[in-house]
Amino acid sequence: MAALGVSPGAAPRAASKAALQLDYLTCDEIASQSPVWWQTVLGVVGFEKPPAIDGARVPVTASMTPSLGVNGNLCEVWRVAGPEVRLSNGAAKRSRVHYRFCEELLFGSITIEERSIGAEGLGGGGSNGDSGALIRATELAYQEIFAVLQETEHRHLIRIWNYLPEINRDTGGDERYRLFNSARQLAFRNSGQAIVGTVPAACALGSPAGSPISIYFLAARQQPKMIENPRQTSAYHYPPKFGRHSPIFSRACVLHESAGTNLFVSGTASIVGYETIHQGDVGAQTRETMANIIALLGEANRVVGSARYSVDGLKFKVYVRQPADLRAIEEALSGWLRSSTPIVYLHADVCREDLLVEIEATGESGS
Ligand code: 3EB
């Protein structure tokens, strides 16, 4: 990393690097932090519901996916640290996006209730009811996100978390996840974004009926390096049998120009090529998912040119479709992970009906 001193004749130094850091903290731990600590917080994500903290200071949101197991009260906290890091809150007019940013990085969140969306203006004169509202809400959310990134010049989405109520429910022939994929792809196109290659790491999970659509994201001024998995077809090249419009996400990405936390592993599941494997066997799905994450770590290390990332440096979020499977998943993971590895289990529907588990991870370098 850059030395603090500027030697005579050196080129002007770029702004000091922000170290992005992820912590899983209880609400009580968050409540007892000092003002100095709060100055470093980009955003706070609760799981079942937004935590009761003052949303005027930082964006506060929730995935609407309840915790499983012992870690009831945890929140996901994104912070930046660095000698010259200054954070500002977002002030985009007429935007539902809450955001906070420093020179290099931006955290944002948006929630939209489908029932607040009129079906007017859509083909079919509104007869498509709730599928129209999901499509419109998704388009609006992404449109507003890209507008913020344009305005603040953090033009590169690096990681985006998508939570949709009833993700697997069928609405007149189309699953809601597939409608979401169509709307997401349309929104990327309409905002002039790439739809293959340089697309963010992501996940898409189901929340309980009646939840708002909840989306949060990290963006950067610098282009991240995208990582694909040699064991899997790129999601943006999935064949049409998985939906008319492919999901737009990369398997992982590396924030090469940052200090600190900088590997983002997308939601990863028991998919080899493009097919789900080990249907009905949650233990085997968990092991296959870890094999996919190990393959991604290998790719990430190859791309950065050193053995920087390993399973031991990752923090995990595990989405469990059926709470009764929690024990079997923990058992399968115990072969891969240390007991000290940070890991949060959440109850959520996974975006293919036959997937029982999905795992995402965030990696730190220099730790
Ligand atoms: C998969 O590999 C499993 O639609 O944004 C993983 C990560 C999955 C992201 C998304 C979906 C998404 O296809 C599902």
Coordinates of C-alpha atoms and ligand atoms in Angstrom, one line a residue:
M1 CA 0.0 0.0 0.0
A2 CA 1.1 3.6 -0.5
A3 CA 3.6 5.0 2.0
L4 CA 2.4 7.9 4.1
G5 CA 5.3 10.1 3.2
V6 CA 5.7 11.7 -0.2
S7 CA 9.3 11.5 -1.4
P8 CA 10.7 14.4 -3.3
G9 CA 9.9 14.3 -7.0
A10 CA 7.2 11.6 -6.5
A11 CA 4.0 12.0 -8.5
P12 CA 1.1 13.5 -6.5
R13 CA -0.3 10.7 -4.4
A14 CA -3.8 9.5 -5.0
A15 CA -6.3 9.9 -2.2
S16 CA -5.4 7.5 0.6
K17 CA -6.9 4.1 0.3
A18 CA -10.1 3.3 2.2
A19 CA -10.1 0.0 4.0
L20 CA -13.6 -1.5 3.8
Q21 CA -14.5 -3.7 6.7
L22 CA -17.4 -6.0 7.4
D23 CA -18.5 -7.0 11.0
Y24 CA -21.4 -9.0 12.3
L25 CA -22.3 -7.2 15.6
T26 CA -25.2 -7.5 18.0
C27 CA -27.6 -4.5 18.3
D28 CA -26.2 -4.1 21.9
E29 CA -22.6 -3.9 20.6
I30 CA -23.6 -1.4 18.0
A31 CA -25.5 0.8 20.5
S32 CA -22.4 1.0 22.7
Q33 CA -20.0 2.3 20.0
S34 CA -18.3 5.7 20.3
P35 CA -19.0 8.7 18.0
V36 CA -15.5 8.1 16.4
W37 CA -16.6 4.6 15.4
W38 CA -19.9 5.9 14.0
Q39 CA -17.9 8.2 11.8
T40 CA -16.6 5.2 10.0
V41 CA -19.9 3.4 9.4
L42 CA -21.2 3.3 5.8
G43 CA -24.3 1.3 6.5
V44 CA -26.1 -1.2 8.8
V45 CA -28.1 -4.2 7.6
G46 CA -30.4 -6.1 10.0
F47 CA -31.7 -9.5 9.1
E48 CA -35.3 -10.1 10.1
K49 CA -36.1 -6.3 10.4
P50 CA -34.1 -3.1 10.4
P51 CA -32.4 -2.6 13.8
A52 CA -33.7 0.2 16.1
I53 CA -30.9 2.7 15.4
D54 CA -31.0 6.2 14.2
G55 CA -31.3 6.0 10.4
A56 CA -30.5 9.7 10.1
R57 CA -26.8 9.1 10.7
V58 CA -26.3 6.1 8.4
P59 CA -28.4 4.0 6.0
V60 CA -30.2 1.3 8.0
T61 CA -31.9 -1.5 6.2
A62 CA -32.8 -5.2 6.5
S63 CA -32.9 -8.3 4.2
M64 CA -36.1 -9.4 5.9
T65 CA -34.7 -12.9 6.2
P66 CA -34.8 -14.1 9.8
S67 CA -31.7 -15.5 11.6
L68 CA -31.5 -19.1 12.4
G69 CA -29.5 -20.7 15.3
V70 CA -27.8 -18.9 18.1
N71 CA -26.9 -15.6 16.4
G72 CA -30.3 -14.0 16.9
N73 CA -29.6 -10.3 17.2
L74 CA -26.8 -9.8 14.7
C75 CA -26.4 -7.0 12.2
E76 CA -24.1 -6.7 9.2
V77 CA -22.0 -3.5 9.6
W78 CA -20.0 -2.0 6.7
R79 CA -17.3 0.5 7.7
V80 CA -14.4 2.3 6.1
A81 CA -11.3 3.3 7.8
G82 CA -8.2 5.2 6.6
P83 CA -6.3 8.3 7.6
E84 CA -8.1 10.7 5.3
V85 CA -11.5 9.0 4.9
R86 CA -14.5 11.4 5.2
L87 CA -18.0 10.1 4.9
S88 CA -21.0 12.0 3.6
N89 CA -24.7 11.1 3.5
G90 CA -26.6 10.9 0.3
A91 CA -28.9 13.8 -0.8
A92 CA -30.2 12.8 -4.2
K93 CA -33.5 14.5 -4.8
R94 CA -36.6 12.4 -5.3
S95 CA -34.7 9.2 -4.7
R96 CA -35.7 6.3 -2.4
V97 CA -32.1 5.3 -2.2
H98 CA -30.4 5.9 1.2
Y99 CA -26.7 6.1 0.8
R100 CA -23.4 7.1 2.4
F101 CA -20.1 7.4 0.8
C102 CA -16.4 8.3 0.9
E103 CA -14.2 9.2 -2.0
E104 CA -13.8 5.6 -3.2
L105 CA -16.8 3.6 -1.9
L106 CA -20.5 4.0 -1.5
F107 CA -23.1 1.9 0.4
G108 CA -26.8 2.3 -0.5
S109 CA -30.1 0.7 0.2
I110 CA -33.6 0.9 -1.1
T111 CA -36.9 -0.8 -0.2
I112 CA -40.0 -0.7 -2.3
E113 CA -43.4 -2.2 -1.5
E114 CA -45.0 -3.8 -4.5
R115 CA -48.4 -2.7 -3.3
S116 CA -47.3 0.9 -3.6
I117 CA -46.8 0.5 -7.4
G118 CA -49.6 1.2 -9.8
A119 CA -49.8 -1.1 -12.8
E120 CA -50.5 1.9 -15.1
G121 CA -48.3 2.2 -18.2
L122 CA -47.6 -1.5 -18.5
G123 CA -48.7 -3.6 -21.4
G124 CA -52.0 -5.4 -20.6
G125 CA -53.6 -2.4 -19.1
G126 CA -52.9 -3.5 -15.6
S127 CA -54.5 -7.0 -15.9
N128 CA -51.1 -8.5 -15.1
G129 CA -51.6 -7.3 -11.5
D130 CA -48.9 -8.4 -9.2
S131 CA -46.4 -9.5 -11.8
G132 CA -46.6 -6.0 -13.2
A133 CA -45.9 -4.5 -9.8
L134 CA -42.8 -6.7 -9.3
I135 CA -41.4 -5.9 -12.7
R136 CA -42.1 -2.1 -12.3
A137 CA -40.7 -2.1 -8.7
T138 CA -37.5 -3.9 -9.8
E139 CA -37.0 -1.5 -12.7
L140 CA -37.6 1.6 -10.5
A141 CA -35.2 0.3 -7.8
Y142 CA -32.4 -0.3 -10.3
Q143 CA -33.1 2.9 -12.2
E144 CA -32.8 4.9 -8.9
I145 CA -29.6 3.0 -7.9
F146 CA -27.9 3.8 -11.2
A147 CA -29.0 7.4 -11.0
V148 CA -27.3 7.8 -7.6
L149 CA -24.1 6.1 -8.9
Q150 CA -24.1 8.5 -11.9
E151 CA -24.6 11.5 -9.6
T152 CA -21.9 10.6 -7.1
E153 CA -19.5 9.1 -9.7
H154 CA -19.2 5.8 -7.9
R155 CA -20.0 4.3 -11.2
H156 CA -19.1 0.7 -10.6
L157 CA -21.5 -1.6 -8.7
I158 CA -19.4 -4.1 -7.0
R159 CA -21.8 -6.1 -4.9
I160 CA -25.6 -6.1 -4.8
W161 CA -28.0 -8.0 -2.4
N162 CA -31.5 -8.6 -3.7
Y163 CA -34.4 -9.8 -1.4
L164 CA -37.8 -10.4 -2.9
P165 CA -40.9 -11.6 -1.1
E166 CA -42.1 -15.1 -2.3
I167 CA -39.3 -15.5 -4.8
N168 CA -40.4 -18.9 -6.0
R169 CA -44.2 -18.1 -6.3
D170 CA -45.7 -18.6 -9.7
T171 CA -47.6 -15.7 -11.2
G172 CA -49.6 -16.9 -14.2
G173 CA -46.8 -19.1 -15.7
D174 CA -43.8 -17.1 -14.6
E175 CA -41.9 -17.5 -11.3
R176 CA -41.3 -14.3 -9.5
Y177 CA -37.5 -14.8 -9.6
R178 CA -37.7 -15.0 -13.4
L179 CA -39.8 -11.9 -13.7
F180 CA -37.2 -10.2 -11.5
N181 CA -34.4 -11.4 -13.8
S182 CA -36.2 -9.9 -16.8
A183 CA -36.7 -6.6 -15.1
R184 CA -33.2 -6.4 -13.8
Q185 CA -31.8 -7.1 -17.2
L186 CA -34.0 -4.5 -18.8
A187 CA -32.9 -1.9 -16.1
F188 CA -29.3 -2.6 -16.7
R189 CA -29.8 -2.2 -20.5
N190 CA -31.8 1.0 -20.1
S191 CA -29.2 2.5 -17.8
G192 CA -26.4 1.8 -20.3
Q193 CA -24.8 -0.9 -18.1
A194 CA -23.0 -3.9 -19.4
I195 CA -25.1 -7.1 -19.1
V196 CA -22.2 -9.6 -19.5
G197 CA -18.6 -9.5 -18.1
T198 CA -18.4 -6.4 -16.0
V199 CA -21.5 -6.9 -13.9
P200 CA -21.6 -6.9 -10.1
A201 CA -21.4 -9.8 -7.7
A202 CA -24.8 -10.5 -6.3
C203 CA -27.3 -12.7 -4.6
A204 CA -31.1 -13.0 -4.8
L205 CA -33.1 -14.6 -2.0
G206 CA -36.7 -14.9 -1.0
S207 CA -38.3 -13.2 2.0
P208 CA -41.7 -13.8 3.6
A209 CA -44.9 -12.7 1.8
G210 CA -45.7 -9.1 2.7
S211 CA -42.1 -8.0 2.9
P212 CA -41.0 -5.1 0.8
I213 CA -38.5 -5.7 -2.0
S214 CA -35.2 -4.9 -0.2
I215 CA -32.0 -4.2 -2.2
Y216 CA -28.7 -2.9 -0.8
F217 CA -25.3 -2.5 -2.5
L218 CA -21.7 -1.4 -2.5
A219 CA -20.3 0.7 -5.4
A220 CA -16.8 2.1 -6.1
R221 CA -15.2 4.7 -8.1
Q222 CA -12.7 2.2 -9.4
Q223 CA -13.6 -0.7 -11.6
P224 CA -13.4 -4.0 -9.7
K225 CA -12.0 -7.2 -11.3
M226 CA -14.7 -9.7 -12.0
I227 CA -14.2 -13.4 -11.3
E228 CA -16.0 -16.3 -12.9
N229 CA -16.1 -19.9 -11.7
P230 CA -14.4 -22.5 -14.0
R231 CA -16.9 -25.1 -12.6
Q232 CA -20.0 -23.1 -13.6
T233 CA -21.5 -21.5 -16.7
S234 CA -21.5 -17.7 -16.2
A235 CA -25.0 -16.8 -14.9
Y236 CA -25.4 -14.2 -17.7
H237 CA -25.0 -17.1 -20.1
Y238 CA -27.5 -19.4 -18.6
P239 CA -29.7 -21.1 -21.2
P240 CA -33.3 -19.9 -21.7
K241 CA -34.8 -22.8 -19.8
F242 CA -33.8 -20.9 -16.6
G243 CA -35.8 -17.9 -17.7
R244 CA -36.2 -15.7 -20.8
H245 CA -33.6 -13.2 -19.5
S246 CA -30.5 -14.4 -17.7
P247 CA -29.6 -13.3 -14.3
I248 CA -27.1 -10.5 -14.4
F249 CA -24.3 -11.1 -11.9
S250 CA -20.6 -12.2 -11.7
R251 CA -19.6 -15.1 -9.5
A252 CA -17.2 -12.9 -7.5
C253 CA -15.2 -9.7 -7.7
V254 CA -12.1 -8.2 -6.2
L255 CA -11.7 -4.6 -5.3
H256 CA -8.2 -4.4 -6.3
E257 CA -7.5 -0.8 -5.4
S258 CA -8.8 -0.9 -1.9
A259 CA -7.1 -1.8 1.4
G260 CA -8.8 -4.3 3.6
T261 CA -12.0 -6.3 2.8
N262 CA -12.0 -6.7 -0.9
L263 CA -13.2 -10.1 -2.1
F264 CA -17.0 -10.5 -2.7
V265 CA -18.2 -14.0 -3.4
S266 CA -21.8 -13.9 -4.8
G267 CA -24.5 -16.2 -3.6
T268 CA -23.2 -19.7 -4.5
A269 CA -25.1 -22.9 -4.7
S270 CA -25.0 -26.6 -5.7
I271 CA -24.8 -25.8 -9.4
V272 CA -22.2 -27.3 -11.8
G273 CA -22.3 -26.0 -15.3
Y274 CA -25.8 -24.6 -15.2
E275 CA -27.6 -27.6 -13.6
T276 CA -28.6 -28.0 -10.0
I277 CA -27.0 -31.2 -8.7
H278 CA -27.7 -33.3 -5.5
Q279 CA -31.4 -32.5 -5.6
G280 CA -33.0 -33.4 -2.2
D281 CA -29.6 -33.9 -0.5
V282 CA -28.8 -30.8 1.6
G283 CA -25.5 -32.2 2.9
A284 CA -24.2 -32.9 -0.6
Q285 CA -25.5 -29.5 -1.8
T286 CA -23.5 -27.8 1.0
R287 CA -20.3 -29.7 0.1
E288 CA -20.7 -28.9 -3.7
T289 CA -21.3 -25.2 -2.8
M290 CA -18.1 -25.2 -0.8
A291 CA -16.3 -26.8 -3.7
N292 CA -17.6 -23.9 -5.9
I293 CA -16.4 -21.3 -3.4
I294 CA -12.9 -23.0 -3.2
A295 CA -12.8 -22.9 -7.0
L296 CA -13.6 -19.2 -6.9
L297 CA -10.9 -18.5 -4.4
G298 CA -8.4 -20.2 -6.7
E299 CA -9.6 -18.0 -9.6
A300 CA -9.4 -14.9 -7.4
N301 CA -5.8 -15.7 -6.4
R302 CA -4.9 -16.4 -10.0
V303 CA -6.4 -13.0 -11.1
V304 CA -4.6 -11.0 -8.3
G305 CA -1.4 -13.1 -8.9
S306 CA -0.8 -14.3 -5.3
A307 CA -2.3 -16.7 -2.8
R308 CA -4.1 -13.9 -1.0
Y309 CA -7.5 -15.5 -0.3
S310 CA -8.3 -18.6 1.6
V311 CA -11.4 -20.1 3.3
D312 CA -10.0 -19.0 6.6
G313 CA -10.1 -15.3 5.7
L314 CA -13.7 -15.4 4.7
K315 CA -16.9 -14.3 6.5
F316 CA -20.0 -16.3 5.5
K317 CA -23.7 -15.9 5.2
V318 CA -25.6 -19.1 4.7
Y319 CA -29.2 -19.0 3.4
V320 CA -31.2 -22.1 4.5
R321 CA -34.5 -22.9 2.8
Q322 CA -35.8 -25.3 5.5
P323 CA -34.9 -24.5 9.1
A324 CA -34.9 -28.3 9.8
D325 CA -31.8 -28.6 7.6
L326 CA -29.7 -26.3 9.7
R327 CA -28.0 -29.1 11.6
A328 CA -27.1 -31.0 8.4
I329 CA -25.6 -27.9 6.9
E330 CA -23.6 -27.0 10.0
E331 CA -22.3 -30.6 10.0
A332 CA -21.3 -30.5 6.3
L333 CA -19.6 -27.1 6.8
S334 CA -17.7 -28.2 9.9
G335 CA -15.3 -30.1 7.6
W336 CA -14.3 -26.9 5.8
L337 CA -14.5 -24.1 8.4
R338 CA -12.8 -23.3 11.7
S339 CA -15.0 -22.9 14.7
S340 CA -13.9 -19.2 14.9
T341 CA -15.0 -18.4 11.3
P342 CA -17.7 -15.7 11.3
I343 CA -20.9 -17.3 9.9
V344 CA -24.5 -16.2 9.9
Y345 CA -27.4 -18.5 9.1
L346 CA -30.5 -17.0 7.7
H347 CA -33.9 -18.5 6.8
A348 CA -34.6 -17.7 3.1
D349 CA -36.0 -19.2 0.0
V350 CA -33.2 -19.8 -2.6
C351 CA -34.0 -18.7 -6.2
R352 CA -34.3 -22.2 -7.7
E353 CA -36.9 -24.4 -6.1
D354 CA -34.5 -27.4 -6.0
L355 CA -31.7 -25.5 -4.1
L356 CA -31.8 -26.0 -0.4
V357 CA -28.8 -23.9 0.6
E358 CA -26.9 -20.9 -0.8
I359 CA -23.7 -19.4 0.7
E360 CA -22.1 -16.0 0.2
A361 CA -18.8 -14.8 1.5
T362 CA -16.7 -11.7 1.9
G363 CA -12.9 -11.8 2.1
E364 CA -10.3 -9.7 3.8
S365 CA -6.8 -9.4 2.6
G366 CA -3.9 -8.2 4.7
S367 CA -5.5 -9.9 7.7
Ligands
3EB1 C1 -27.0 -19.4 -9.1 O1 -25.8 -19.7 -9.1 C2 -27.8 -19.5 -7.8 O2 -29.9 -13.7 -9.4 O3 -28.5 -12.3 -8.5 C3 -26.8 -16.7 -7.0 C4 -26.2 -15.4 -7.0 C5 -28.0 -16.9 -7.6 C6 -27.0 -14.4 -7.5 C7 -28.9 -13.5 -8.7 C8 -28.7 -15.9 -8.1 C9 -28.2 -14.6 -8.1 O4 -27.6 -19.2 -10.2 C10 -28.6 -18.3 -7.6

